[in-house]
Amino acid sequence: MQLEVLNEKYRYRLLGPYKKVQRWIKHTRYAISPHFGDVHKNLMNVKEKLKNKPLMEANHGGVSVSEQWWRARM
């Protein structure tokens, strides 16, 4: 299920042609429905952060903000 964090293009390439896998995901989602939503809400938040990370690093000279902070302390 963590494949949902991938870019849409890659996720479709991996899961798109496999109907049995898609059916398994659907059944799993239904079987653990109260918890599935909670966990995947957090995964989607991480996905958004990862999607924005290259933009942040490009704006800060290719280094993440936390990495800049650590380098400044050394």
mmCIF file of N, CA and C in Angstrom:
data_model
loop_
_atom_site.group_PDB
_atom_site.id
_atom_site.type_symbol
_atom_site.label_atom_id
_atom_site.label_comp_id
_atom_site.label_asym_id
_atom_site.label_seq_id
_atom_site.Cartn_x
_atom_site.Cartn_y
_atom_site.Cartn_z
ATOM 1 N N MET A 1 0.813 -1.188 0.000
ATOM 2 C CA MET A 1 0.000 0.000 0.000
ATOM 3 C C MET A 1 0.864 1.261 0.000
ATOM 4 N N GLN A 2 2.095 1.146 0.412
ATOM 5 C CA GLN A 2 2.973 2.303 0.421
ATOM 6 C C GLN A 2 3.305 2.767 -0.988
ATOM 7 N N LEU A 3 2.975 1.968 -1.974
ATOM 8 C CA LEU A 3 3.193 2.390 -3.357
ATOM 9 C C LEU A 3 2.338 3.604 -3.707
ATOM 10 N N GLU A 4 1.331 3.892 -2.895
ATOM 11 C CA GLU A 4 0.503 5.058 -3.151
ATOM 12 C C GLU A 4 1.284 6.354 -2.970
ATOM 13 N N VAL A 5 2.413 6.282 -2.316
ATOM 14 C CA VAL A 5 3.243 7.466 -2.116
ATOM 15 C C VAL A 5 4.003 7.814 -3.396
ATOM 16 N N LEU A 6 4.144 6.859 -4.283
ATOM 17 C CA LEU A 6 4.860 7.099 -5.534
ATOM 18 C C LEU A 6 4.153 8.124 -6.405
ATOM 19 N N ASN A 7 4.890 8.649 -7.330
ATOM 20 C CA ASN A 7 4.339 9.522 -8.356
ATOM 21 C C ASN A 7 3.249 8.752 -9.094
ATOM 22 N N GLU A 8 2.186 9.448 -9.522
ATOM 23 C CA GLU A 8 1.059 8.810 -10.195
ATOM 24 C C GLU A 8 1.504 7.973 -11.394
ATOM 25 N N LYS A 9 2.438 8.488 -12.166
ATOM 26 C CA LYS A 9 2.893 7.786 -13.369
ATOM 27 C C LYS A 9 3.531 6.447 -13.006
ATOM 28 N N TYR A 10 4.393 6.444 -12.007
ATOM 29 C CA TYR A 10 5.074 5.218 -11.607
ATOM 30 C C TYR A 10 4.109 4.235 -10.945
ATOM 31 N N ARG A 11 3.211 4.765 -10.142
ATOM 32 C CA ARG A 11 2.243 3.894 -9.471
ATOM 33 C C ARG A 11 1.359 3.202 -10.496
ATOM 34 N N TYR A 12 0.906 3.944 -11.511
ATOM 35 C CA TYR A 12 0.073 3.336 -12.547
ATOM 36 C C TYR A 12 0.868 2.298 -13.338
ATOM 37 N N ARG A 13 2.119 2.598 -13.612
ATOM 38 C CA ARG A 13 2.950 1.651 -14.359
ATOM 39 C C ARG A 13 3.136 0.347 -13.586
ATOM 40 N N LEU A 14 3.271 0.450 -12.258
ATOM 41 C CA LEU A 14 3.459 -0.749 -11.447
ATOM 42 C C LEU A 14 2.160 -1.506 -11.190
ATOM 43 N N LEU A 15 1.071 -0.786 -10.943
ATOM 44 C CA LEU A 15 -0.170 -1.431 -10.531
ATOM 45 C C LEU A 15 -1.233 -1.485 -11.619
ATOM 46 N N GLY A 16 -1.144 -0.621 -12.598
ATOM 47 C CA GLY A 16 -2.184 -0.502 -13.610
ATOM 48 C C GLY A 16 -2.542 -1.783 -14.334
ATOM 49 N N PRO A 17 -1.588 -2.504 -14.864
ATOM 50 C CA PRO A 17 -1.934 -3.680 -15.662
ATOM 51 C C PRO A 17 -2.363 -4.901 -14.839
ATOM 52 N N TYR A 18 -2.246 -4.848 -13.536
ATOM 53 C CA TYR A 18 -2.504 -6.021 -12.702
ATOM 54 C C TYR A 18 -3.841 -5.890 -11.978
ATOM 55 N N LYS A 19 -4.879 -6.441 -12.582
ATOM 56 C CA LYS A 19 -6.234 -6.335 -12.026
ATOM 57 C C LYS A 19 -6.358 -7.081 -10.697
ATOM 58 N N LYS A 20 -5.648 -8.202 -10.549
ATOM 59 C CA LYS A 20 -5.716 -8.951 -9.292
ATOM 60 C C LYS A 20 -5.128 -8.133 -8.144
ATOM 61 N N VAL A 21 -4.060 -7.415 -8.414
ATOM 62 C CA VAL A 21 -3.444 -6.576 -7.384
ATOM 63 C C VAL A 21 -4.388 -5.437 -7.018
ATOM 64 N N GLN A 22 -5.012 -4.827 -8.010
ATOM 65 C CA GLN A 22 -5.963 -3.751 -7.739
ATOM 66 C C GLN A 22 -7.137 -4.266 -6.913
ATOM 67 N N ARG A 23 -7.621 -5.473 -7.233
ATOM 68 C CA ARG A 23 -8.727 -6.067 -6.480
ATOM 69 C C ARG A 23 -8.284 -6.370 -5.048
ATOM 70 N N TRP A 24 -7.043 -6.854 -4.882
ATOM 71 C CA TRP A 24 -6.524 -7.139 -3.551
ATOM 72 C C TRP A 24 -6.448 -5.856 -2.717
ATOM 73 N N ILE A 25 -5.978 -4.777 -3.326
ATOM 74 C CA ILE A 25 -5.898 -3.495 -2.619
ATOM 75 C C ILE A 25 -7.288 -3.046 -2.192
ATOM 76 N N LYS A 26 -8.252 -3.184 -3.081
ATOM 77 C CA LYS A 26 -9.627 -2.785 -2.770
ATOM 78 C C LYS A 26 -10.174 -3.606 -1.603
ATOM 79 N N HIS A 27 -9.965 -4.920 -1.619
ATOM 80 C CA HIS A 27 -10.451 -5.780 -0.540
ATOM 81 C C HIS A 27 -9.725 -5.497 0.773
ATOM 82 N N THR A 28 -8.437 -5.238 0.697
ATOM 83 C CA THR A 28 -7.674 -4.905 1.900
ATOM 84 C C THR A 28 -8.158 -3.589 2.489
ATOM 85 N N ARG A 29 -8.379 -2.615 1.633
ATOM 86 C CA ARG A 29 -8.884 -1.316 2.082
ATOM 87 C C ARG A 29 -10.219 -1.490 2.799
ATOM 88 N N TYR A 30 -11.081 -2.333 2.260
ATOM 89 C CA TYR A 30 -12.388 -2.572 2.869
ATOM 90 C C TYR A 30 -12.255 -3.335 4.189
ATOM 91 N N ALA A 31 -11.380 -4.341 4.226
ATOM 92 C CA ALA A 31 -11.243 -5.189 5.413
ATOM 93 C C ALA A 31 -10.703 -4.420 6.617
ATOM 94 N N ILE A 32 -9.822 -3.472 6.386
ATOM 95 C CA ILE A 32 -9.235 -2.715 7.503
ATOM 96 C C ILE A 32 -9.640 -1.246 7.434
ATOM 97 N N SER A 33 -10.870 -1.023 6.961
ATOM 98 C CA SER A 33 -11.326 0.328 6.647
ATOM 99 C C SER A 33 -11.186 1.367 7.760
ATOM 100 N N PRO A 34 -11.498 1.105 9.007
ATOM 101 C CA PRO A 34 -11.352 2.233 9.940
ATOM 102 C C PRO A 34 -9.902 2.673 10.121
ATOM 103 N N HIS A 35 -8.984 1.740 10.045
ATOM 104 C CA HIS A 35 -7.578 2.060 10.275
ATOM 105 C C HIS A 35 -6.864 2.452 8.991
ATOM 106 N N PHE A 36 -7.307 1.897 7.897
ATOM 107 C CA PHE A 36 -6.690 2.169 6.605
ATOM 108 C C PHE A 36 -6.713 3.665 6.304
ATOM 109 N N GLY A 37 -7.844 4.289 6.531
ATOM 110 C CA GLY A 37 -7.978 5.720 6.261
ATOM 111 C C GLY A 37 -7.046 6.560 7.112
ATOM 112 N N ASP A 38 -6.933 6.211 8.391
ATOM 113 C CA ASP A 38 -6.064 6.972 9.294
ATOM 114 C C ASP A 38 -4.604 6.900 8.860
ATOM 115 N N VAL A 39 -4.153 5.696 8.571
ATOM 116 C CA VAL A 39 -2.755 5.509 8.193
ATOM 117 C C VAL A 39 -2.464 6.186 6.861
ATOM 118 N N HIS A 40 -3.362 6.020 5.906
ATOM 119 C CA HIS A 40 -3.095 6.572 4.584
ATOM 120 C C HIS A 40 -3.273 8.086 4.525
ATOM 121 N N LYS A 41 -4.010 8.638 5.468
ATOM 122 C CA LYS A 41 -4.065 10.096 5.568
ATOM 123 C C LYS A 41 -2.672 10.619 5.908
ATOM 124 N N ASN A 42 -1.998 9.932 6.835
ATOM 125 C CA ASN A 42 -0.624 10.312 7.181
ATOM 126 C C ASN A 42 0.325 10.080 6.016
ATOM 127 N N LEU A 43 0.153 8.974 5.297
ATOM 128 C CA LEU A 43 1.001 8.708 4.137
ATOM 129 C C LEU A 43 0.836 9.785 3.072
ATOM 130 N N MET A 44 -0.377 10.258 2.878
ATOM 131 C CA MET A 44 -0.600 11.304 1.876
ATOM 132 C C MET A 44 0.059 12.616 2.303
ATOM 133 N N ASN A 45 0.087 12.887 3.610
ATOM 134 C CA ASN A 45 0.797 14.069 4.098
ATOM 135 C C ASN A 45 2.288 13.953 3.802
ATOM 136 N N VAL A 46 2.839 12.768 4.017
ATOM 137 C CA VAL A 46 4.253 12.533 3.714
ATOM 138 C C VAL A 46 4.496 12.673 2.217
ATOM 139 N N LYS A 47 3.572 12.171 1.420
ATOM 140 C CA LYS A 47 3.700 12.268 -0.037
ATOM 141 C C LYS A 47 3.792 13.730 -0.468
ATOM 142 N N GLU A 48 2.952 14.578 0.106
ATOM 143 C CA GLU A 48 2.986 16.005 -0.231
ATOM 144 C C GLU A 48 4.317 16.633 0.178
ATOM 145 N N LYS A 49 4.819 16.262 1.347
ATOM 146 C CA LYS A 49 6.105 16.803 1.798
ATOM 147 C C LYS A 49 7.237 16.357 0.887
ATOM 148 N N LEU A 50 7.201 15.081 0.476
ATOM 149 C CA LEU A 50 8.242 14.575 -0.415
ATOM 150 C C LEU A 50 8.148 15.211 -1.791
ATOM 151 N N LYS A 51 6.934 15.499 -2.226
ATOM 152 C CA LYS A 51 6.752 16.134 -3.526
ATOM 153 C C LYS A 51 7.336 17.544 -3.515
ATOM 154 N N ASN A 52 7.221 18.228 -2.389
ATOM 155 C CA ASN A 52 7.719 19.596 -2.279
ATOM 156 C C ASN A 52 9.202 19.659 -1.923
ATOM 157 N N LYS A 53 9.782 18.553 -1.477
ATOM 158 C CA LYS A 53 11.176 18.552 -1.035
ATOM 159 C C LYS A 53 12.160 18.976 -2.128
ATOM 160 N N PRO A 54 12.059 18.462 -3.363
ATOM 161 C CA PRO A 54 13.003 18.922 -4.390
ATOM 162 C C PRO A 54 12.912 20.428 -4.629
ATOM 163 N N LEU A 55 11.713 20.980 -4.515
ATOM 164 C CA LEU A 55 11.564 22.424 -4.678
ATOM 165 C C LEU A 55 12.263 23.169 -3.553
ATOM 166 N N MET A 56 12.105 22.666 -2.332
ATOM 167 C CA MET A 56 12.748 23.317 -1.194
ATOM 168 C C MET A 56 14.261 23.243 -1.321
ATOM 169 N N GLU A 57 14.765 22.082 -1.720
ATOM 170 C CA GLU A 57 16.212 21.924 -1.843
ATOM 171 C C GLU A 57 16.760 22.798 -2.960
ATOM 172 N N ALA A 58 16.020 22.948 -4.035
ATOM 173 C CA ALA A 58 16.466 23.804 -5.136
ATOM 174 C C ALA A 58 16.524 25.259 -4.687
ATOM 175 N N ASN A 59 15.588 25.652 -3.847
ATOM 176 C CA ASN A 59 15.564 27.029 -3.361
ATOM 177 C C ASN A 59 16.664 27.305 -2.343
ATOM 178 N N HIS A 60 17.204 26.254 -1.744
ATOM 179 C CA HIS A 60 18.231 26.424 -0.714
ATOM 180 C C HIS A 60 19.570 25.850 -1.153
ATOM 181 N N GLY A 61 19.874 25.928 -2.412
ATOM 182 C CA GLY A 61 21.175 25.499 -2.914
ATOM 183 C C GLY A 61 21.388 24.001 -2.922
ATOM 184 N N GLY A 62 20.334 23.227 -3.066
ATOM 185 C CA GLY A 62 20.468 21.780 -3.128
ATOM 186 C C GLY A 62 20.618 21.113 -1.780
ATOM 187 N N VAL A 63 20.441 21.861 -0.706
ATOM 188 C CA VAL A 63 20.582 21.309 0.636
ATOM 189 C C VAL A 63 19.295 21.600 1.391
ATOM 190 N N SER A 64 18.792 20.597 2.109
ATOM 191 C CA SER A 64 17.566 20.797 2.866
ATOM 192 C C SER A 64 17.806 21.784 4.008
ATOM 193 N N VAL A 65 16.726 22.345 4.509
ATOM 194 C CA VAL A 65 16.813 23.335 5.583
ATOM 195 C C VAL A 65 17.430 22.715 6.832
ATOM 196 N N SER A 66 17.023 21.494 7.177
ATOM 197 C CA SER A 66 17.580 20.852 8.372
ATOM 198 C C SER A 66 19.069 20.569 8.198
ATOM 199 N N GLU A 67 19.466 20.214 6.983
ATOM 200 C CA GLU A 67 20.886 19.963 6.724
ATOM 201 C C GLU A 67 21.689 21.260 6.846
ATOM 202 N N GLN A 68 21.123 22.363 6.382
ATOM 203 C CA GLN A 68 21.795 23.656 6.535
ATOM 204 C C GLN A 68 21.962 23.991 8.011
ATOM 205 N N TRP A 69 20.934 23.714 8.794
ATOM 206 C CA TRP A 69 20.978 24.005 10.220
ATOM 207 C C TRP A 69 22.102 23.210 10.879
ATOM 208 N N TRP A 70 22.206 21.904 10.555
ATOM 209 C CA TRP A 70 23.257 21.077 11.145
ATOM 210 C C TRP A 70 24.641 21.518 10.699
ATOM 211 N N ARG A 71 24.782 21.872 9.443
ATOM 212 C CA ARG A 71 26.088 22.323 8.951
ATOM 213 C C ARG A 71 26.514 23.622 9.632
ATOM 214 N N ALA A 72 25.564 24.487 9.907
ATOM 215 C CA ALA A 72 25.881 25.751 10.563
ATOM 216 C C ALA A 72 26.347 25.521 12.001
ATOM 217 N N ARG A 73 25.897 24.435 12.623
ATOM 218 C CA ARG A 73 26.248 24.146 14.016
ATOM 219 C C ARG A 73 27.595 23.445 14.138
ATOM 220 N N MET A 74 28.120 22.905 13.044
ATOM 221 C CA MET A 74 29.379 22.150 13.111
ATOM 222 C C MET A 74 30.573 23.056 13.086
#
